[in-house]
Coordinates of C-alpha atoms and ligand atoms in Angstrom, one line a residue:
X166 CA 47.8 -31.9 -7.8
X167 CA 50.8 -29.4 -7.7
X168 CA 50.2 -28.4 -4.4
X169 CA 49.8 -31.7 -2.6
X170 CA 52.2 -32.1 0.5
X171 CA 53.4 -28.7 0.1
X172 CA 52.7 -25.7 2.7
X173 CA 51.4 -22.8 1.7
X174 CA 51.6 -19.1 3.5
X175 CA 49.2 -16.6 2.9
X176 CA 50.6 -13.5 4.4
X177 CA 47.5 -11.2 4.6
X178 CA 43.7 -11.7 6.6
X179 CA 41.7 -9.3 4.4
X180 CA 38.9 -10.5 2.2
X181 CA 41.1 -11.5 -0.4
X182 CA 43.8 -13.4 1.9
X183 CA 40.8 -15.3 3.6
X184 CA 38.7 -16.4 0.5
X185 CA 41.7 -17.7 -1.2
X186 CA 42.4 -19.6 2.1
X187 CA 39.1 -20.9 1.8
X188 CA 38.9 -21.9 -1.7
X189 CA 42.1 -23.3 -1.5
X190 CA 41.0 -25.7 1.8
X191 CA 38.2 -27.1 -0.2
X192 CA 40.8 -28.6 -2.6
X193 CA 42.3 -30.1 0.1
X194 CA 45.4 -27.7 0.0
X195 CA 47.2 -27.1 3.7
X196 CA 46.8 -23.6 4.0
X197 CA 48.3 -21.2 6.7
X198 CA 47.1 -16.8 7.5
X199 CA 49.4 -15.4 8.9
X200 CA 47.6 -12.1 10.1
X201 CA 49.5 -8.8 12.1
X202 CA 46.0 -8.0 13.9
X203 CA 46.3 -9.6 17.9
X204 CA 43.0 -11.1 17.4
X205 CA 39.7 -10.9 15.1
X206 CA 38.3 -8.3 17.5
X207 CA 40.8 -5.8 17.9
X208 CA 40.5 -3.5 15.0
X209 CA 37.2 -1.7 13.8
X210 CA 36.3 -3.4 10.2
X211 CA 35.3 -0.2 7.9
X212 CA 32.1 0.9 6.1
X213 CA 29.9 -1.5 3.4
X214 CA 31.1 -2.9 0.9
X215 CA 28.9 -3.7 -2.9
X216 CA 29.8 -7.2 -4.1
X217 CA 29.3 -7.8 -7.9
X218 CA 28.0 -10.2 -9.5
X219 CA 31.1 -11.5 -11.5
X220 CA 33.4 -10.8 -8.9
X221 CA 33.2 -10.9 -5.2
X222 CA 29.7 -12.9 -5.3
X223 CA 31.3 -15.0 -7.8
X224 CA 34.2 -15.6 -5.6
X225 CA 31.6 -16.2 -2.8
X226 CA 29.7 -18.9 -4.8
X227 CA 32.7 -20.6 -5.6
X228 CA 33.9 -20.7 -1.7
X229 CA 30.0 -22.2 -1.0
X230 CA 29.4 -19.1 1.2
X231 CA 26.8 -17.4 -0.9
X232 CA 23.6 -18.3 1.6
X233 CA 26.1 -17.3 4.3
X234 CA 26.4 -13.9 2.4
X235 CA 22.8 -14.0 1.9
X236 CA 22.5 -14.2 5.9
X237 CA 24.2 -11.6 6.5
X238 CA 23.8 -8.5 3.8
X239 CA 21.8 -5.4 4.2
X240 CA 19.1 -5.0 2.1
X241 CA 18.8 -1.0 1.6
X242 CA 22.6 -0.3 2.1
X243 CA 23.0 0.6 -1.2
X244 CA 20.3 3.6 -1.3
X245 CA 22.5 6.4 -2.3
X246 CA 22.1 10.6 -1.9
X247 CA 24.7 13.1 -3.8
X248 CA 24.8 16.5 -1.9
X249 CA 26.7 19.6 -1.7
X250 CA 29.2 20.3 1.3
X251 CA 25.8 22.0 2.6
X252 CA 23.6 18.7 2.8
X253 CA 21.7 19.8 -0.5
X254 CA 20.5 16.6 -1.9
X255 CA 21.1 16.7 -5.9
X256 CA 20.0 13.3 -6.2
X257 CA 18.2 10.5 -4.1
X258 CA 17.3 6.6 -5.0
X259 CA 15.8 6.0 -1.3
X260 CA 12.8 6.4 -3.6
X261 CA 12.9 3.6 -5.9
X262 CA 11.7 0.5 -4.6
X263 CA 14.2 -2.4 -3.4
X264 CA 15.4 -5.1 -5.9
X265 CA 15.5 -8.6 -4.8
X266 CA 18.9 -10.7 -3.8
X267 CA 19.7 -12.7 -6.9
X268 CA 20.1 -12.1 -10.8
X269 CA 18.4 -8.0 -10.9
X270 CA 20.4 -6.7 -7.8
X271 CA 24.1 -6.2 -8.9
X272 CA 25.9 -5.4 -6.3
X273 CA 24.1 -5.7 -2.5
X274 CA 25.9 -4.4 0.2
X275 CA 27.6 -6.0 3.3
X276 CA 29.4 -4.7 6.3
X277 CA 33.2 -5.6 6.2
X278 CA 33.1 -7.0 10.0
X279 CA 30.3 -9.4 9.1
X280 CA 32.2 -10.5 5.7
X281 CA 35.1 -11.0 7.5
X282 CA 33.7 -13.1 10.3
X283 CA 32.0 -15.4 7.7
X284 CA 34.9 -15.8 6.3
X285 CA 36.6 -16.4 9.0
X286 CA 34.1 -19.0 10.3
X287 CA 34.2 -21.4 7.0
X288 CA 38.4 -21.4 7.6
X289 CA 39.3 -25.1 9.4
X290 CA 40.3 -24.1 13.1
X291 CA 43.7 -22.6 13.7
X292 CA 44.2 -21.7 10.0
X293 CA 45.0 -17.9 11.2
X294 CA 48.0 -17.1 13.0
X295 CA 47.2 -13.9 14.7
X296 CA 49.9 -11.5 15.8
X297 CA 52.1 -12.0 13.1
X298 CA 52.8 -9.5 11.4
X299 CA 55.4 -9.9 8.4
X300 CA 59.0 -8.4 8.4
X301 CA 60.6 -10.3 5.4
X302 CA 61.7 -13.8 4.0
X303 CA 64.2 -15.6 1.8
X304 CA 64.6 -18.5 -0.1
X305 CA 65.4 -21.5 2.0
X306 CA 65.3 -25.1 0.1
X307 CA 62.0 -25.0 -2.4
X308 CA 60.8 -22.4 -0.8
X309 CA 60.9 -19.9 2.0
X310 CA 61.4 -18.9 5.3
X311 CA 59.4 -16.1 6.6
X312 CA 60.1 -13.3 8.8
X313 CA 57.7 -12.3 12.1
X314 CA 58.0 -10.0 14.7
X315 CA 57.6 -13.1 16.7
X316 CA 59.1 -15.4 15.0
X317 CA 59.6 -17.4 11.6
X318 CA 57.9 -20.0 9.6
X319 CA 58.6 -22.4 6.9
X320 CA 56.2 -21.7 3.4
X321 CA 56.9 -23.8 0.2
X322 CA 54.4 -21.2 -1.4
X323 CA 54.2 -17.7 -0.2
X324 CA 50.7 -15.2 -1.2
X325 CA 50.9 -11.8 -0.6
X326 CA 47.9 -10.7 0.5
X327 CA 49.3 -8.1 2.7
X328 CA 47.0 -5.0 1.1
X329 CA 47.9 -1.7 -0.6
X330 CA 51.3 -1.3 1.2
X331 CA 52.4 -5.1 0.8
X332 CA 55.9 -5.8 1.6
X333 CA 55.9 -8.6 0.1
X334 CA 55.2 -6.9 -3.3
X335 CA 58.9 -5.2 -3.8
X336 CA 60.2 -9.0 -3.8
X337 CA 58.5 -9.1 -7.1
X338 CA 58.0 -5.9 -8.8
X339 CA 59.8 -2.9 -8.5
X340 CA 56.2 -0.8 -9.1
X341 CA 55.5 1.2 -6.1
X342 CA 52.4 2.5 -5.4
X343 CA 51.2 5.6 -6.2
X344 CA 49.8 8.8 -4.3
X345 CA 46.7 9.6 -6.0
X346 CA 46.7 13.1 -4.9
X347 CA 43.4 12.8 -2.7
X348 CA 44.1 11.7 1.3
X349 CA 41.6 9.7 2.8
X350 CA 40.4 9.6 6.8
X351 CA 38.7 7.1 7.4
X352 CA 36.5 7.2 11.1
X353 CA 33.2 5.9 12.7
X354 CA 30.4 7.4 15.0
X355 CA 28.9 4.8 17.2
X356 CA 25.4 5.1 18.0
X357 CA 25.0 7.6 15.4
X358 CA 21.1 8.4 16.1
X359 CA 22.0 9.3 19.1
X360 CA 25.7 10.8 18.6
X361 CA 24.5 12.8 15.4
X362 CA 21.4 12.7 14.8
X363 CA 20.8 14.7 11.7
X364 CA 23.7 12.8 9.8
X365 CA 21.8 10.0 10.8
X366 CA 18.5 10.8 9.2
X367 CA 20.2 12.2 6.1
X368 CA 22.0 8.5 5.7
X369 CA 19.2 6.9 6.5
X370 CA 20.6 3.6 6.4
X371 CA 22.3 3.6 3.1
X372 CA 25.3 6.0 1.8
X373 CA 25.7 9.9 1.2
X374 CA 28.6 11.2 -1.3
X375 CA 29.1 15.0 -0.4
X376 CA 31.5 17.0 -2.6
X377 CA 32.4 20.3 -2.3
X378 CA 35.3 21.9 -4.5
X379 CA 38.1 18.8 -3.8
X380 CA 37.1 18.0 -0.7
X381 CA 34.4 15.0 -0.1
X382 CA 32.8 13.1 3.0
X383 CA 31.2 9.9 2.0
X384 CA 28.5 8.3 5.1
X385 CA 28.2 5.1 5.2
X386 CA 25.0 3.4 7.7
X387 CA 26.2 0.3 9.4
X388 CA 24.6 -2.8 11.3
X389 CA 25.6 -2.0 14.3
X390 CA 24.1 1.0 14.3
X391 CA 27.1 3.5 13.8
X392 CA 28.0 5.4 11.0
X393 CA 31.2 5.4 9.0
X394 CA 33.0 8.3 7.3
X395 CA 35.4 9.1 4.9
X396 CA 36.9 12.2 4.6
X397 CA 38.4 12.4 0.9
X398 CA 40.9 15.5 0.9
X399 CA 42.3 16.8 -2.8
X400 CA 45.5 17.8 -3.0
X401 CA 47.9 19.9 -6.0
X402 CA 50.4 17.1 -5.1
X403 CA 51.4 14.8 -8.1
X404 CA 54.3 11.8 -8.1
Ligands
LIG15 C1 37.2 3.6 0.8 C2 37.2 2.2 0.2 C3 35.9 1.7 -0.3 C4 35.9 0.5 -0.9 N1 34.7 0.0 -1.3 C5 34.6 -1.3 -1.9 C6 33.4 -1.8 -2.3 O1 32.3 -1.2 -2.1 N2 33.4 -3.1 -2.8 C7 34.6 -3.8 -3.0 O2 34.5 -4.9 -3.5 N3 35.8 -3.3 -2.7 C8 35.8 -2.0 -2.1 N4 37.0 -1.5 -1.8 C9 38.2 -2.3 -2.0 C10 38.5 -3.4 -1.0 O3 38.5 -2.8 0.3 C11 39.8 -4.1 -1.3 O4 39.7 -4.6 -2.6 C12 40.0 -5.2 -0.4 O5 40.0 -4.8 1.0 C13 41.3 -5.9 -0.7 O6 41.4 -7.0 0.1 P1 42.8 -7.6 0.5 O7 42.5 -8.8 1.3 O8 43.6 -7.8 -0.8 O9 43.6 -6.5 1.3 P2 43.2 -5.7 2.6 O10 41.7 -5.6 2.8 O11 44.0 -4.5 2.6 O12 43.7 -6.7 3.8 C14 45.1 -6.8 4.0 C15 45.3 -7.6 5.3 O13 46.7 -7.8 5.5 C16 47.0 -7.5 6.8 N5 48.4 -7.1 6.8 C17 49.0 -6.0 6.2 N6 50.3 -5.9 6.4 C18 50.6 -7.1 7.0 C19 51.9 -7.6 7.5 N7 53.1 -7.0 7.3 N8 51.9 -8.8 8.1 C20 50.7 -9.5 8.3 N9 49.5 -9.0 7.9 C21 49.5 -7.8 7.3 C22 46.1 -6.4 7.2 O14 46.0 -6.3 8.6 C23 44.8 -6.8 6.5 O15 44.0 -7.7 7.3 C24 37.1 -0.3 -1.1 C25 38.3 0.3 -0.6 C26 38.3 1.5 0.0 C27 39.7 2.0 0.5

């Protein structure tokens, strides 16, 4: 195989980053994460997210984690209200009924901690370096040497999977990405039924999309019992 003997460095512990890790460790492949969070616990993972059928559950059956996925998804997450910035509910499907995991139910809803840990958990032990976050690399030999804040490490195969603001992107593009015009906050409300109680009921375990003029706040229910937000600002700006 092409990549027999050779090390590869995936710069970049979000879903993609770690699924790729994965599927490339049940080829055999040595495969190093090299992640800037200190550890898996230090940041707050965000809202759901829906997994469809011909790509992240594919991705997920191919990786053999699909009953873990099935484990650990929420049934109900996906129930969706559209209201006006005044809680006016224009449209609800808390009413239909709740289709079944498998071929029917598109795209069923998981919280981002919980997909992370799985994926975390099917990785062979010590696969992720945490605390290292990426500065830059160069060609050294066949392949490259890369840049920490802690220090550097040897890759024959580097994979960016360093998100939205990658810096390991400009080494291969010169495409920048682009302001879409609408800012995003993202936030979270722990033990929302007590902390806010009437958001909590409106949510009622699934998602609300409220829009008013540009402005927009989508709630997002969570396992753990807290509620995540999004505050989606419009702007005249364009680039
Ligand atoms: C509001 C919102 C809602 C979404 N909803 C859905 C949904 O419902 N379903 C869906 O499938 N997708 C959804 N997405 C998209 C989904 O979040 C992304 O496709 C996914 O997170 C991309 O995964 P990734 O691993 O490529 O990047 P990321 O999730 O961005 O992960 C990048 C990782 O790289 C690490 N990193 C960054 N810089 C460095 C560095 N210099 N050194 C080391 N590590 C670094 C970060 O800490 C992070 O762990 C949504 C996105 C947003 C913003």
């Amino acid at each position: 195989m092409l990549l027999t003997g050779k090390t590869i460095a995936i710069v970049g512990g979000g879903p993609g980053g770690l699924t790729l890790a994965r599927l490339l460790q049940l080829q055999g492949v040595s495969v190093q994460v090299y992640e800037r969070d200190a550890d898996r616990t230090v940041r707050q993972q965000g809202a759901t997210l829906d997994l469809h059928e011909e790509s992240g559950l594919k991705a997920l059956e191919t990786a053999g984690l699909i009953a873990a996925f099935h484990a650990r998804y929420r049934p109900g997450a996906d129930k969706t209200r559209l209201t006006d910035e005044q809680g006016h509910i224009y449209f609800d499907d808390h009413a239909h009924p709740e289709a079944p995991f498998g071929p029917g139910q598109y795209r069923p809803e998981i919280d981002r901690g919980p997909l992370r840990d799985l994926l975390i958990d099917a990785l062979e032990p010590g696969t992720i370096k945490w605390d290292a976050h990426f500065l830059s690399m160069e060609p050294q030999g066949a392949g490259w040497q890369l840049h920490f804040r802690n220090g550097s490490h040897y890759a024959d195969v580097v994979v960016a999977a360093d998100g939205a603001n990658s810096r390991i992107r400009p080494l291969i593009t010169g495409i920048r990405p682009v302001y879409s015009g609408i800012t995003i906050v993202e936030g979270n409300i722990y033990h929302a039924a007590k902390n806010a109680p009437n958001l909590h009921a409106l949510v009622a375990g699934g998602k609300v999309f409220a829009f008013g003029g540009s402005n927009s706040i989508i709630l997002s229910a969570k396992g753990d019992g807290s509620l995540s937000f999004y505050t989606g600002t419009g702007s005249q700006r364009t680039w």
